[in-house]
Coordinates of N, CA and C and ligand atoms in Angstrom, one line a residue:
X1 N -4.3 9.1 -21.6 CA -4.4 8.6 -20.2 C -4.4 9.7 -19.2
X2 N -5.4 9.7 -18.4 CA -5.5 10.8 -17.4 C -5.6 10.2 -16.0
X3 N -4.7 10.6 -15.1 CA -4.7 10.0 -13.7 C -5.6 10.9 -12.9
X4 N -6.8 10.4 -12.5 CA -7.7 11.2 -11.8 C -8.0 10.7 -10.4
X5 N -7.2 9.8 -9.9 CA -7.2 9.3 -8.6 C -5.8 9.0 -8.1
X6 N -5.6 9.1 -6.8 CA -4.3 8.8 -6.2 C -4.6 8.2 -4.8
X7 N -4.3 6.9 -4.7 CA -4.7 6.1 -3.6 C -3.6 5.8 -2.6
X8 N -2.6 6.6 -2.6 CA -1.5 6.4 -1.6 C -0.8 7.7 -1.3
X9 N -1.2 8.4 -0.2 CA -0.7 9.7 0.1 C -0.4 9.7 1.6
X10 N 0.7 10.4 2.0 CA 1.0 10.6 3.4 C 0.7 12.0 3.8
X11 N 0.3 12.1 5.1 CA 0.0 13.4 5.7 C 0.9 13.6 6.9
X12 N 0.7 14.8 7.5 CA 1.4 15.1 8.8 C 1.2 14.1 9.9
X13 N 0.1 13.3 9.7 CA -0.2 12.2 10.8 C 1.0 11.2 10.8
X14 N 1.7 11.0 9.7 CA 2.9 10.2 9.7 C 4.1 11.1 9.2
X15 N 4.7 10.6 8.2 CA 5.9 11.4 7.8 C 5.7 12.3 6.5
X16 N 4.4 12.6 6.3 CA 4.1 13.5 5.2 C 4.3 14.9 5.6
X17 N 4.3 15.8 4.6 CA 4.6 17.2 4.9 C 3.3 18.1 5.1
X18 N 2.2 17.6 4.5 CA 1.1 18.5 4.4 C -0.1 17.9 5.2
X19 N -1.1 18.8 5.4 CA -2.3 18.3 6.1 C -3.3 17.7 5.1
X20 N -4.3 17.1 5.5 CA -5.4 16.6 4.7 C -5.9 17.7 3.8
X21 N -6.2 18.8 4.5 CA -6.8 20.0 3.8 C -5.9 20.4 2.6
X22 N -4.6 20.5 2.9 CA -3.7 21.0 1.8 C -3.6 20.0 0.6
X23 N -3.7 18.7 1.0 CA -3.7 17.7 -0.1 C -5.0 17.8 -0.9
X24 N -6.1 18.0 -0.2 CA -7.4 18.0 -0.8 C -7.5 19.2 -1.8
X25 N -6.9 20.4 -1.3 CA -6.9 21.6 -2.2 C -6.1 21.3 -3.5
X26 N -5.0 20.6 -3.3 CA -4.2 20.3 -4.5 C -4.9 19.3 -5.4
X27 N -5.6 18.3 -4.8 CA -6.4 17.4 -5.6 C -7.5 18.1 -6.4
X28 N -8.2 19.1 -5.7 CA -9.2 19.8 -6.4 C -8.6 20.6 -7.5
X29 N -7.5 21.3 -7.3 CA -6.9 22.1 -8.3 C -6.5 21.2 -9.5
X30 N -6.2 20.0 -9.3 CA -5.8 19.1 -10.4 C -7.1 18.4 -11.0
X31 N -8.2 18.7 -10.4 CA -9.5 18.1 -10.9 C -9.5 16.6 -10.7
X32 N -9.0 16.1 -9.6 CA -9.0 14.7 -9.4 C -10.3 14.3 -8.8
X33 N -10.7 13.0 -9.0 CA -12.0 12.5 -8.5 C -11.9 12.0 -7.1
X34 N -10.8 11.3 -6.8 CA -10.7 10.7 -5.4 C -9.3 10.5 -5.0
X35 N -9.0 10.7 -3.7 CA -7.7 10.4 -3.2 C -7.8 9.5 -1.9
X36 N -6.8 8.9 -1.5 CA -6.7 8.2 -0.2 C -5.5 8.6 0.5
X37 N -5.7 9.0 1.8 CA -4.6 9.2 2.7 C -4.3 7.8 3.3
X38 N -3.0 7.5 3.4 CA -2.6 6.2 3.9 C -1.3 6.4 4.7
X39 N -1.5 6.9 5.9 CA -0.3 7.1 6.8 C 0.2 5.8 7.3
X40 N 1.5 5.9 7.7 CA 2.2 4.7 8.2 C 1.5 4.2 9.5
X41 N 1.5 2.9 9.6 CA 0.8 2.3 10.8 C 1.7 2.3 12.0
X42 N 1.1 1.6 13.0 CA 1.5 1.8 14.4 C 2.9 1.4 14.8
X43 N 3.5 0.5 14.1 CA 4.9 0.1 14.5 C 6.0 0.7 13.6
X44 N 5.6 1.6 12.7 CA 6.7 2.3 12.0 C 7.5 3.0 13.0
X45 N 8.8 3.0 12.8 CA 9.7 3.5 13.8 C 9.7 5.0 14.0
X46 N 9.5 5.7 12.9 CA 9.6 7.2 13.0 C 8.3 7.8 13.2
X47 N 7.7 8.4 12.3 CA 6.4 9.0 12.5 C 5.3 8.1 12.1
X48 N 4.3 7.9 12.9 CA 3.3 6.9 12.5 C 1.9 7.4 13.0
X49 N 0.9 6.7 12.5 CA -0.5 7.0 12.9 C -0.7 6.5 14.3
X50 N -1.6 7.2 15.0 CA -2.1 6.7 16.4 C -3.6 6.8 16.4
X51 N -4.2 6.2 17.4 CA -5.7 6.2 17.5 C -6.2 7.6 17.5
X52 N -5.5 8.4 18.3 CA -5.9 9.8 18.5 C -5.8 10.6 17.2
X53 N -4.7 10.4 16.5 CA -4.5 11.2 15.2 C -5.5 10.6 14.2
X54 N -5.7 9.3 14.2 CA -6.7 8.7 13.3 C -8.1 9.3 13.4
X55 N -8.5 9.5 14.7 CA -9.8 10.1 14.9 C -9.8 11.5 14.4
X56 N -8.8 12.3 14.7 CA -8.7 13.7 14.3 C -8.7 13.8 12.8
X57 N -8.0 12.8 12.2 CA -7.9 12.9 10.7 C -9.3 12.6 10.1
X58 N -10.1 11.8 10.7 CA -11.4 11.5 10.2 C -12.2 12.8 10.2
X59 N -12.1 13.5 11.3 CA -12.8 14.8 11.4 C -12.4 15.8 10.4
X60 N -11.1 15.8 10.2 CA -10.5 16.7 9.2 C -11.1 16.4 7.8
X61 N -11.1 15.1 7.5 CA -11.6 14.6 6.2 C -13.1 15.0 6.0
X62 N -13.9 14.8 7.1 CA -15.3 15.2 7.1 C -15.5 16.6 6.8
X63 N -14.6 17.5 7.2 CA -14.7 18.9 7.0 C -14.3 19.4 5.6
X64 N -13.8 18.5 4.8 CA -13.2 19.0 3.5 C -14.2 18.7 2.4
X65 N -14.4 19.6 1.5 CA -15.3 19.4 0.4 C -14.6 19.5 -1.0
X66 N -15.2 19.0 -2.0 CA -14.7 19.2 -3.3 C -14.0 18.0 -4.0
X67 N -13.6 17.0 -3.1 CA -13.0 15.8 -3.7 C -13.3 14.7 -2.7
X68 N -13.5 13.5 -3.2 CA -13.7 12.3 -2.4 C -12.4 11.9 -1.7
X69 N -12.4 11.8 -0.4 CA -11.2 11.4 0.3 C -11.4 10.1 1.1
X70 N -10.7 9.1 0.9 CA -10.8 7.9 1.6 C -9.7 8.0 2.7
X71 N -10.1 7.5 3.9 CA -9.1 7.4 5.0 C -8.6 6.0 5.1
X72 N -7.3 5.9 4.7 CA -6.7 4.6 4.7 C -5.6 4.6 5.8
X73 N -4.9 3.4 5.8 CA -3.7 3.3 6.7 C -2.8 2.3 5.9
X74 N -1.5 2.6 6.0 CA -0.5 1.7 5.3 C 0.1 0.8 6.4
X75 N -0.4 -0.4 6.5 CA 0.0 -1.4 7.5 C 1.3 -2.0 7.2
X76 N 2.0 -2.4 8.2 CA 3.2 -3.2 8.1 C 2.9 -4.6 8.4
X77 N 3.5 -5.5 7.6 CA 3.4 -6.9 7.9 C 4.6 -7.1 8.9
X78 N 4.3 -7.7 10.1 CA 5.4 -7.7 11.1 C 5.9 -9.1 11.5
X79 N 5.3 -10.2 11.0 CA 5.9 -11.5 11.4 C 5.5 -12.5 10.3
X80 N 6.0 -13.7 10.6 CA 5.9 -14.8 9.7 C 4.4 -15.3 9.5
X81 N 3.6 -14.9 10.4 CA 2.2 -15.3 10.3 C 1.4 -14.3 9.5
X82 N 2.0 -13.3 9.0 CA 1.3 -12.3 8.2 C 0.6 -11.3 9.0
X83 N 0.9 -11.2 10.3 CA 0.2 -10.3 11.2 C 0.5 -8.8 10.8
X84 N -0.5 -8.0 10.8 CA -0.2 -6.6 10.6 C -0.4 -5.8 11.9
X85 N 0.1 -4.6 11.8 CA 0.2 -3.8 13.1 C -0.9 -2.7 13.2
X86 N -2.1 -3.1 12.8 CA -3.2 -2.1 13.0 C -4.2 -2.7 13.9
X87 N -4.6 -2.0 15.0 CA -5.6 -2.5 15.9 C -6.9 -2.7 15.2
X88 N -7.6 -3.7 15.7 CA -8.9 -4.1 15.1 C -9.9 -2.9 14.9
X89 N -9.9 -2.0 15.9 CA -10.8 -0.9 15.9 C -10.5 0.0 14.7
X90 N -9.2 0.1 14.4 CA -8.8 1.0 13.3 C -9.1 0.4 12.0
X91 N -8.9 -0.9 11.9 CA -9.2 -1.7 10.6 C -10.7 -1.4 10.3
X92 N -11.5 -1.6 11.4 CA -13.0 -1.4 11.2 C -13.4 0.0 10.7
X93 N -12.6 0.9 11.2 CA -12.9 2.3 10.8 C -12.3 2.8 9.5
X94 N -11.3 2.1 9.1 CA -10.6 2.6 7.9 C -11.4 2.4 6.6
X95 N -11.3 3.3 5.7 CA -11.9 3.1 4.4 C -11.1 2.2 3.5
X96 N -9.8 2.3 3.7 CA -8.8 1.6 2.8 C -7.8 0.9 3.7
X97 N -7.6 -0.4 3.6 CA -6.5 -1.0 4.3 C -5.5 -1.4 3.2
X98 N -4.3 -0.8 3.4 CA -3.2 -1.0 2.5 C -2.1 -1.8 3.3
X99 N -1.5 -2.8 2.7 CA -0.5 -3.5 3.4 C 0.8 -3.6 2.6
X100 N 1.9 -3.6 3.3 CA 3.2 -3.7 2.6 C 4.3 -4.1 3.5
X101 N 5.4 -4.3 2.8 CA 6.6 -4.6 3.6 C 7.4 -3.3 3.8
X102 N 7.9 -3.1 5.0 CA 8.7 -1.9 5.2 C 9.8 -2.2 6.2
X103 N 10.9 -1.5 6.0 CA 12.0 -1.6 6.9 C 11.7 -0.7 8.1
X104 N 12.6 -0.7 9.1 CA 12.5 0.1 10.2 C 11.1 0.0 10.9
X105 N 10.8 -1.2 11.2 CA 9.6 -1.5 12.0 C 10.0 -1.9 13.4
X106 N 9.4 -1.2 14.4 CA 9.8 -1.5 15.7 C 8.8 -2.5 16.3
X107 N 9.3 -3.6 16.8 CA 8.5 -4.6 17.5 C 9.3 -5.5 18.3
X108 N 8.7 -6.3 19.1 CA 9.3 -7.3 19.8 C 9.6 -8.4 18.8
X109 N 10.8 -8.6 18.4 CA 11.1 -9.6 17.4 C 10.8 -11.0 18.0
X110 N 10.0 -11.8 17.2 CA 9.9 -13.2 17.4 C 11.0 -13.8 16.7
X111 N 11.5 -15.0 17.1 CA 12.7 -15.6 16.4 C 12.7 -15.6 14.9
X112 N 11.6 -16.0 14.3 CA 11.6 -16.1 12.8 C 11.3 -14.8 12.1
X113 N 10.8 -13.8 12.9 CA 10.5 -12.5 12.2 C 11.8 -11.8 11.9
X114 N 12.8 -12.2 12.6 CA 14.1 -11.6 12.2 C 14.5 -11.8 10.8
X115 N 14.2 -13.1 10.4 CA 14.5 -13.5 9.0 C 13.7 -12.6 8.0
X116 N 12.4 -12.5 8.3 CA 11.5 -11.7 7.4 C 11.9 -10.2 7.4
X117 N 12.0 -9.7 8.6 CA 12.2 -8.2 8.6 C 13.6 -7.8 8.4
X118 N 14.6 -8.6 8.9 CA 15.9 -8.1 8.8 C 16.6 -8.5 7.4
X119 N 16.4 -9.7 7.0 CA 17.0 -10.1 5.7 C 16.4 -9.3 4.6
X120 N 15.0 -9.2 4.5 CA 14.4 -8.4 3.5 C 14.8 -6.9 3.7
X121 N 14.9 -6.5 4.9 CA 15.1 -5.1 5.1 C 16.5 -4.6 4.9
X122 N 17.4 -5.5 5.2 CA 18.8 -4.9 5.3 C 19.9 -5.7 4.6
X123 N 19.6 -7.0 4.2 CA 20.6 -7.7 3.5 C 20.6 -7.5 2.0
X124 N 21.6 -8.1 1.4 CA 21.8 -7.9 -0.1 C 20.6 -8.5 -0.9
X125 N 20.5 -8.1 -2.1 CA 19.5 -8.6 -3.0 C 19.6 -10.1 -3.1
X126 N 20.9 -10.6 -3.2 CA 21.1 -12.0 -3.3 C 20.5 -12.8 -2.1
X127 N 20.7 -12.3 -0.9 CA 20.2 -13.0 0.3 C 18.6 -12.9 0.2
X128 N 18.1 -11.7 -0.2 CA 16.7 -11.6 -0.2 C 16.0 -12.5 -1.2
X129 N 16.6 -12.7 -2.3 CA 16.0 -13.6 -3.3 C 15.8 -15.0 -2.8
X130 N 16.6 -15.4 -1.8 CA 16.4 -16.7 -1.2 C 15.1 -16.8 -0.5
X131 N 14.5 -15.7 -0.1 CA 13.3 -15.7 0.7 C 12.0 -15.7 -0.1
X132 N 12.1 -15.8 -1.4 CA 10.9 -15.6 -2.2 C 9.7 -16.4 -1.8
X133 N 9.9 -17.7 -1.6 CA 8.8 -18.6 -1.3 C 8.3 -18.2 0.1
X134 N 9.2 -18.0 1.0 CA 8.9 -17.7 2.4 C 8.1 -16.4 2.5
X135 N 8.5 -15.4 1.7 CA 7.8 -14.1 1.7 C 6.4 -14.3 1.1
X136 N 6.3 -15.1 0.0 CA 5.1 -15.3 -0.6 C 4.0 -15.9 0.3
X137 N 4.5 -16.9 1.1 CA 3.6 -17.5 2.0 C 3.1 -16.5 3.1
X138 N 4.0 -15.6 3.5 CA 3.6 -14.6 4.5 C 2.5 -13.6 3.9
X139 N 2.7 -13.2 2.7 CA 1.8 -12.3 2.0 C 0.4 -13.0 1.9
X140 N 0.4 -14.3 1.5 CA -0.8 -15.0 1.4 C -1.6 -15.1 2.7
X141 N -0.8 -15.3 3.8 CA -1.4 -15.4 5.1 C -2.1 -14.0 5.4
X142 N -1.4 -12.9 5.2 CA -2.0 -11.6 5.4 C -3.3 -11.4 4.7
X143 N -3.3 -11.8 3.4 CA -4.5 -11.7 2.6 C -5.6 -12.5 3.1
X144 N -5.2 -13.7 3.7 CA -6.3 -14.6 4.2 C -6.8 -14.0 5.5
X145 N -6.0 -13.4 6.3 CA -6.4 -13.0 7.6 C -7.1 -11.7 7.7
X146 N -6.8 -10.8 6.8 CA -7.3 -9.4 7.0 C -8.1 -8.9 5.7
X147 N -9.0 -8.0 5.9 CA -9.8 -7.4 4.8 C -9.0 -6.4 4.0
X148 N -7.9 -6.9 3.4 CA -7.0 -6.0 2.7 C -7.7 -5.4 1.4
X149 N -7.4 -4.2 1.1 CA -7.8 -3.5 -0.1 C -6.7 -3.4 -1.1
X150 N -5.5 -3.0 -0.7 CA -4.4 -2.7 -1.6 C -3.1 -3.4 -1.1
X151 N -2.4 -4.0 -2.0 CA -1.0 -4.4 -1.6 C -0.1 -3.4 -2.2
X152 N 0.6 -2.7 -1.3 CA 1.5 -1.6 -1.8 C 2.8 -2.1 -2.2
X153 N 3.4 -1.4 -3.2 CA 4.7 -1.6 -3.7 C 5.2 -3.1 -3.6
X154 N 4.4 -4.0 -4.2 CA 4.7 -5.4 -4.1 C 6.1 -5.7 -4.7
X155 N 6.9 -6.4 -3.9 CA 8.2 -6.8 -4.4 C 9.3 -5.8 -4.0
X156 N 9.0 -4.7 -3.6 CA 10.0 -3.7 -3.2 C 10.7 -4.2 -1.9
X157 N 12.0 -4.5 -2.0 CA 12.8 -5.0 -0.9 C 12.4 -6.3 -0.4
X158 N 11.3 -6.9 -0.9 CA 10.8 -8.1 -0.3 C 10.3 -9.0 -1.5
X159 N 11.3 -9.9 -2.1 CA 10.9 -10.6 -3.2 C 9.8 -11.6 -3.0
X160 N 8.9 -11.7 -3.9 CA 7.7 -12.6 -3.8 C 7.5 -13.3 -5.2
X161 N 6.7 -14.3 -5.2 CA 6.2 -14.9 -6.4 C 5.0 -14.0 -6.9
X162 N 5.3 -13.1 -7.8 CA 4.3 -12.1 -8.2 C 3.0 -12.7 -8.6
X163 N 3.1 -13.7 -9.5 CA 1.9 -14.3 -10.1 C 1.0 -14.9 -9.0
X164 N 1.7 -15.6 -8.0 CA 0.9 -16.3 -7.0 C 0.2 -15.2 -6.1
X165 N 0.9 -14.2 -5.7 CA 0.3 -13.1 -4.9 C -0.8 -12.4 -5.7
X166 N -0.5 -12.2 -7.0 CA -1.6 -11.5 -7.8 C -2.8 -12.3 -7.9
X167 N -2.6 -13.6 -8.1 CA -3.7 -14.6 -8.2 C -4.6 -14.5 -6.9
X168 N -4.0 -14.5 -5.8 CA -4.7 -14.4 -4.5 C -5.4 -13.1 -4.4
X169 N -4.7 -12.0 -4.8 CA -5.3 -10.7 -4.8 C -6.6 -10.7 -5.6
X170 N -6.5 -11.3 -6.8 CA -7.7 -11.3 -7.7 C -8.8 -12.0 -7.0
X171 N -8.5 -13.1 -6.4 CA -9.5 -14.0 -5.8 C -10.2 -13.2 -4.6
X172 N -9.4 -12.4 -3.9 CA -9.9 -11.7 -2.7 C -10.2 -10.3 -2.9
X173 N -10.3 -9.9 -4.2 CA -10.7 -8.5 -4.5 C -9.8 -7.4 -3.9
X174 N -8.5 -7.7 -4.1 CA -7.4 -6.8 -3.6 C -6.7 -6.2 -4.8
X175 N -6.5 -4.9 -4.7 CA -5.7 -4.2 -5.8 C -4.2 -4.4 -5.6
X176 N -3.5 -4.6 -6.7 CA -2.1 -4.6 -6.7 C -1.7 -3.1 -7.1
X177 N -0.9 -2.5 -6.2 CA -0.6 -1.1 -6.4 C 0.5 -0.9 -7.5
X178 N 0.2 0.2 -8.3 CA 1.3 0.7 -9.2 C 1.8 1.9 -8.5
X179 N 2.9 1.8 -7.8 CA 3.5 2.8 -6.9 C 4.5 3.6 -7.7
X180 N 4.2 4.9 -7.8 CA 5.1 5.8 -8.6 C 6.6 5.8 -8.1
X181 N 6.7 5.7 -6.7 CA 8.1 5.7 -6.2 C 8.9 4.4 -6.4
X182 N 8.1 3.3 -6.4 CA 8.9 2.0 -6.3 C 8.6 1.1 -7.5
X183 N 7.9 1.6 -8.5 CA 7.6 0.6 -9.6 C 8.8 0.2 -10.3
X184 N 9.8 1.0 -10.4 CA 11.0 0.6 -11.1 C 12.1 -0.1 -10.2
X185 N 12.0 0.1 -8.9 CA 13.0 -0.6 -8.0 C 12.4 -1.9 -7.3
X186 N 11.2 -2.3 -7.6 CA 10.7 -3.6 -7.1 C 11.2 -4.6 -8.1
X187 N 12.2 -5.4 -7.7 CA 12.9 -6.3 -8.6 C 11.9 -7.3 -9.2
X188 N 11.9 -7.3 -10.5 CA 11.0 -8.3 -11.2 C 9.6 -7.9 -11.4
X189 N 9.2 -6.7 -10.9 CA 7.8 -6.3 -11.1 C 7.4 -6.2 -12.6
X190 N 8.3 -5.5 -13.3 CA 8.1 -5.3 -14.7 C 8.1 -6.7 -15.5
X191 N 9.0 -7.5 -15.1 CA 9.1 -8.8 -15.8 C 7.9 -9.7 -15.6
X192 N 7.2 -9.4 -14.5 CA 6.0 -10.3 -14.1 C 4.7 -9.6 -14.3
X193 N 4.7 -8.4 -15.0 CA 3.4 -7.7 -15.1 C 2.4 -8.6 -16.0
X194 N 3.0 -9.2 -17.0 CA 2.1 -10.1 -17.8 C 1.5 -11.2 -17.0
X195 N 2.4 -11.8 -16.2 CA 1.9 -13.0 -15.4 C 0.8 -12.5 -14.4
X196 N 1.0 -11.3 -13.9 CA 0.0 -10.7 -12.9 C -1.3 -10.4 -13.6
X197 N -1.2 -9.9 -14.9 CA -2.4 -9.7 -15.6 C -3.1 -11.0 -15.9
X198 N -2.3 -12.0 -16.4 CA -2.9 -13.3 -16.6 C -3.6 -13.9 -15.4
X199 N -3.0 -13.6 -14.2 CA -3.6 -14.1 -13.0 C -4.9 -13.4 -12.6
X200 N -5.3 -12.4 -13.4 CA -6.5 -11.7 -13.1 C -6.4 -10.5 -12.2
X201 N -5.2 -10.0 -12.0 CA -5.0 -8.9 -11.1 C -5.6 -7.6 -11.6
X202 N -6.1 -6.8 -10.7 CA -6.5 -5.4 -11.0 C -5.5 -4.5 -10.2
X203 N -5.3 -3.4 -10.8 CA -4.3 -2.5 -10.3 C -4.9 -1.1 -9.8
X204 N -4.2 -0.5 -8.9 CA -4.6 0.8 -8.5 C -3.4 1.7 -8.5
X205 N -3.5 3.0 -8.8 CA -2.3 3.9 -8.8 C -2.2 4.6 -7.5
X206 N -0.9 4.7 -7.0 CA -0.6 5.4 -5.8 C 0.7 6.1 -6.0
X207 N 0.7 7.4 -5.8 CA 2.0 8.2 -5.9 C 2.9 8.0 -4.8
X208 N 2.4 7.6 -3.6 CA 3.2 7.5 -2.3 C 3.8 8.9 -2.0
X209 N 3.1 9.9 -2.4 CA 3.6 11.3 -2.2 C 3.6 11.6 -0.7
X210 N 4.7 12.3 -0.3 CA 4.9 12.8 1.0 C 4.8 14.3 1.0
X211 N 4.6 14.9 -0.2 CA 4.4 16.3 -0.3 C 3.4 16.5 -1.4
X212 N 2.6 17.6 -1.2 CA 1.5 17.8 -2.1 C 1.9 18.0 -3.6
X213 N 3.1 18.5 -3.8 CA 3.5 18.7 -5.2 C 3.8 17.4 -5.9
X214 N 3.8 16.3 -5.2 CA 3.9 15.0 -5.9 C 2.6 14.3 -6.1
X215 N 1.6 14.8 -5.5 CA 0.2 14.2 -5.5 C -0.2 14.1 -7.0
X216 N -0.7 12.9 -7.4 CA -1.2 12.8 -8.7 C -0.2 12.8 -9.8
X217 N 1.1 12.8 -9.5 CA 2.1 12.8 -10.5 C 2.5 11.3 -10.8
X218 N 2.3 10.9 -12.0 CA 2.5 9.5 -12.3 C 3.3 9.3 -13.6
X219 N 4.5 10.0 -13.7 CA 5.3 9.9 -14.9 C 5.8 8.4 -15.1
X220 N 6.3 7.8 -14.1 CA 6.9 6.5 -14.3 C 5.7 5.4 -14.5
X221 N 4.6 5.6 -13.7 CA 3.5 4.6 -13.9 C 2.9 4.8 -15.3
X222 N 2.8 6.0 -15.8 CA 2.2 6.2 -17.1 C 3.1 5.5 -18.2
X223 N 4.4 5.7 -18.1 CA 5.3 5.1 -19.0 C 5.3 3.6 -19.0
X224 N 5.2 3.1 -17.7 CA 5.1 1.7 -17.5 C 3.9 1.1 -18.1
X225 N 2.8 1.7 -18.0 CA 1.5 1.2 -18.5 C 1.6 1.1 -20.0
X226 N 2.1 2.1 -20.6 CA 2.3 2.1 -22.1 C 3.2 1.1 -22.6
X227 N 4.4 1.1 -22.0 CA 5.5 0.1 -22.4 C 5.0 -1.3 -22.3
X228 N 4.3 -1.6 -21.2 CA 3.9 -3.0 -21.0 C 2.5 -3.4 -21.4
X229 N 1.9 -2.4 -22.2 CA 0.5 -2.6 -22.7 C -0.5 -3.2 -21.7
X230 N -0.4 -2.5 -20.5 CA -1.4 -3.0 -19.5 C -2.8 -2.5 -19.9
X231 N -3.7 -3.4 -19.9 CA -5.1 -3.0 -20.3 C -5.7 -2.0 -19.2
X232 N -6.1 -0.9 -19.7 CA -6.5 0.2 -18.8 C -7.8 -0.1 -18.0
X233 N -8.5 -1.0 -18.6 CA -9.8 -1.4 -17.8 C -9.4 -2.1 -16.5
X234 N -8.2 -2.5 -16.4 CA -7.7 -3.2 -15.1 C -7.0 -2.2 -14.2
X235 N -6.9 -1.0 -14.6 CA -6.2 0.0 -13.8 C -7.1 1.1 -13.2
X236 N -7.1 1.2 -11.9 CA -8.0 2.1 -11.2 C -7.3 3.3 -10.8
X237 N -8.0 4.5 -11.0 CA -7.4 5.8 -10.7 C -7.0 6.4 -12.0
X238 N -7.5 5.8 -13.2 CA -7.1 6.3 -14.5 C -8.4 6.5 -15.3
X239 N -8.6 7.6 -16.0 CA -9.7 7.8 -17.0 C -11.0 7.5 -16.4
X240 N -11.2 7.9 -15.1 CA -12.6 7.8 -14.5 C -12.9 6.4 -13.9
X241 N -11.9 5.5 -14.1 CA -12.1 4.2 -13.5 C -11.7 4.2 -12.0
X242 N -12.7 4.2 -11.2 CA -12.5 4.4 -9.7 C -12.6 3.1 -9.0
X243 N -11.7 2.9 -8.0 CA -11.8 1.6 -7.2 C -12.9 1.6 -6.2
X244 N -13.3 0.5 -5.7 CA -14.2 0.4 -4.6 C -13.5 -0.4 -3.5
X245 N -13.7 -0.1 -2.3 CA -13.0 -0.7 -1.2 C -14.0 -1.5 -0.3
X246 N -13.5 -2.4 0.5 CA -14.3 -3.3 1.3 C -15.0 -2.5 2.5
X247 N -16.2 -3.0 2.8 CA -16.8 -2.5 4.0 C -16.2 -3.3 5.2
X248 N -15.5 -2.6 6.0 CA -14.8 -3.3 7.1 C -15.4 -3.0 8.5
X249 N -16.5 -2.3 8.5 CA -17.2 -1.9 9.8 C -17.5 -3.2 10.5
X250 N -17.3 -3.3 11.8 CA -17.6 -4.5 12.5 C -16.5 -5.6 12.4
X251 N -15.5 -5.3 11.7 CA -14.4 -6.3 11.5 C -13.7 -6.6 12.8
X252 N -13.5 -7.9 13.1 CA -12.8 -8.3 14.3 C -11.9 -9.4 13.9
X253 N -10.6 -9.4 14.4 CA -9.7 -10.4 14.2 C -10.1 -11.7 15.0
X254 N -10.3 -12.8 14.3 CA -10.8 -13.9 15.0 C -9.7 -14.9 15.5
X255 N -8.5 -14.5 15.2 CA -7.4 -15.4 15.7 C -7.0 -15.0 17.1
Ligands
ZN1 ZN1 5.2 2.0 1.8
ZN2 ZN1 3.7 5.0 1.7

């Protein structure tokens, strides 16, 4: 098994350590076929993407040769309606739209969003488990409303009905991410991998590297794939199996 794609990387545009060029050089050195940069989106509390940085990043990507680079963004789901924090113009320009649940999201809290963001973000596993159905509905709304390409670290700090979300992902041509950093701490991910496969899910690998020395490193994902007998024709970023992402140009939120 050879990992020749990595579809979740952070750069200096958010909280990553390296530039696009430095990541690209490392990807070339490792003879990878494609990578995606997916910096944190607009409401992340610490370092995040902006319209200006996004434009500059596109220019930087256009100036790099030797490896295919997708410009993505890692969106935060910010409320009970499944709203994400990426302006329409950026969604339309992004090559890859990745969504996930994150703590430390700055926003004007709506009454119910406290439950989603704070309970999942900061309360105990026991409290979070009570939100499984609630969280699942929110993820399904996000998938319905936006041209999502990848669901990042599903289940990490935010319990969901894996099979139900995976089924919707399969229907909407969305990849479920195998995230090197979080594959083992997403509660229930391993127990539900069979159910996700049965639901028709396809998977994509992402290191979630914030430094170039972690780019393309998939020790945990590799072991996971072997242990759980995941059919490799369902896994993108491995053995030349490359993902395709939605054409989002002209996309406009109709709500
Ligand atoms: Zn993330
Ligand atoms: Zn990330």
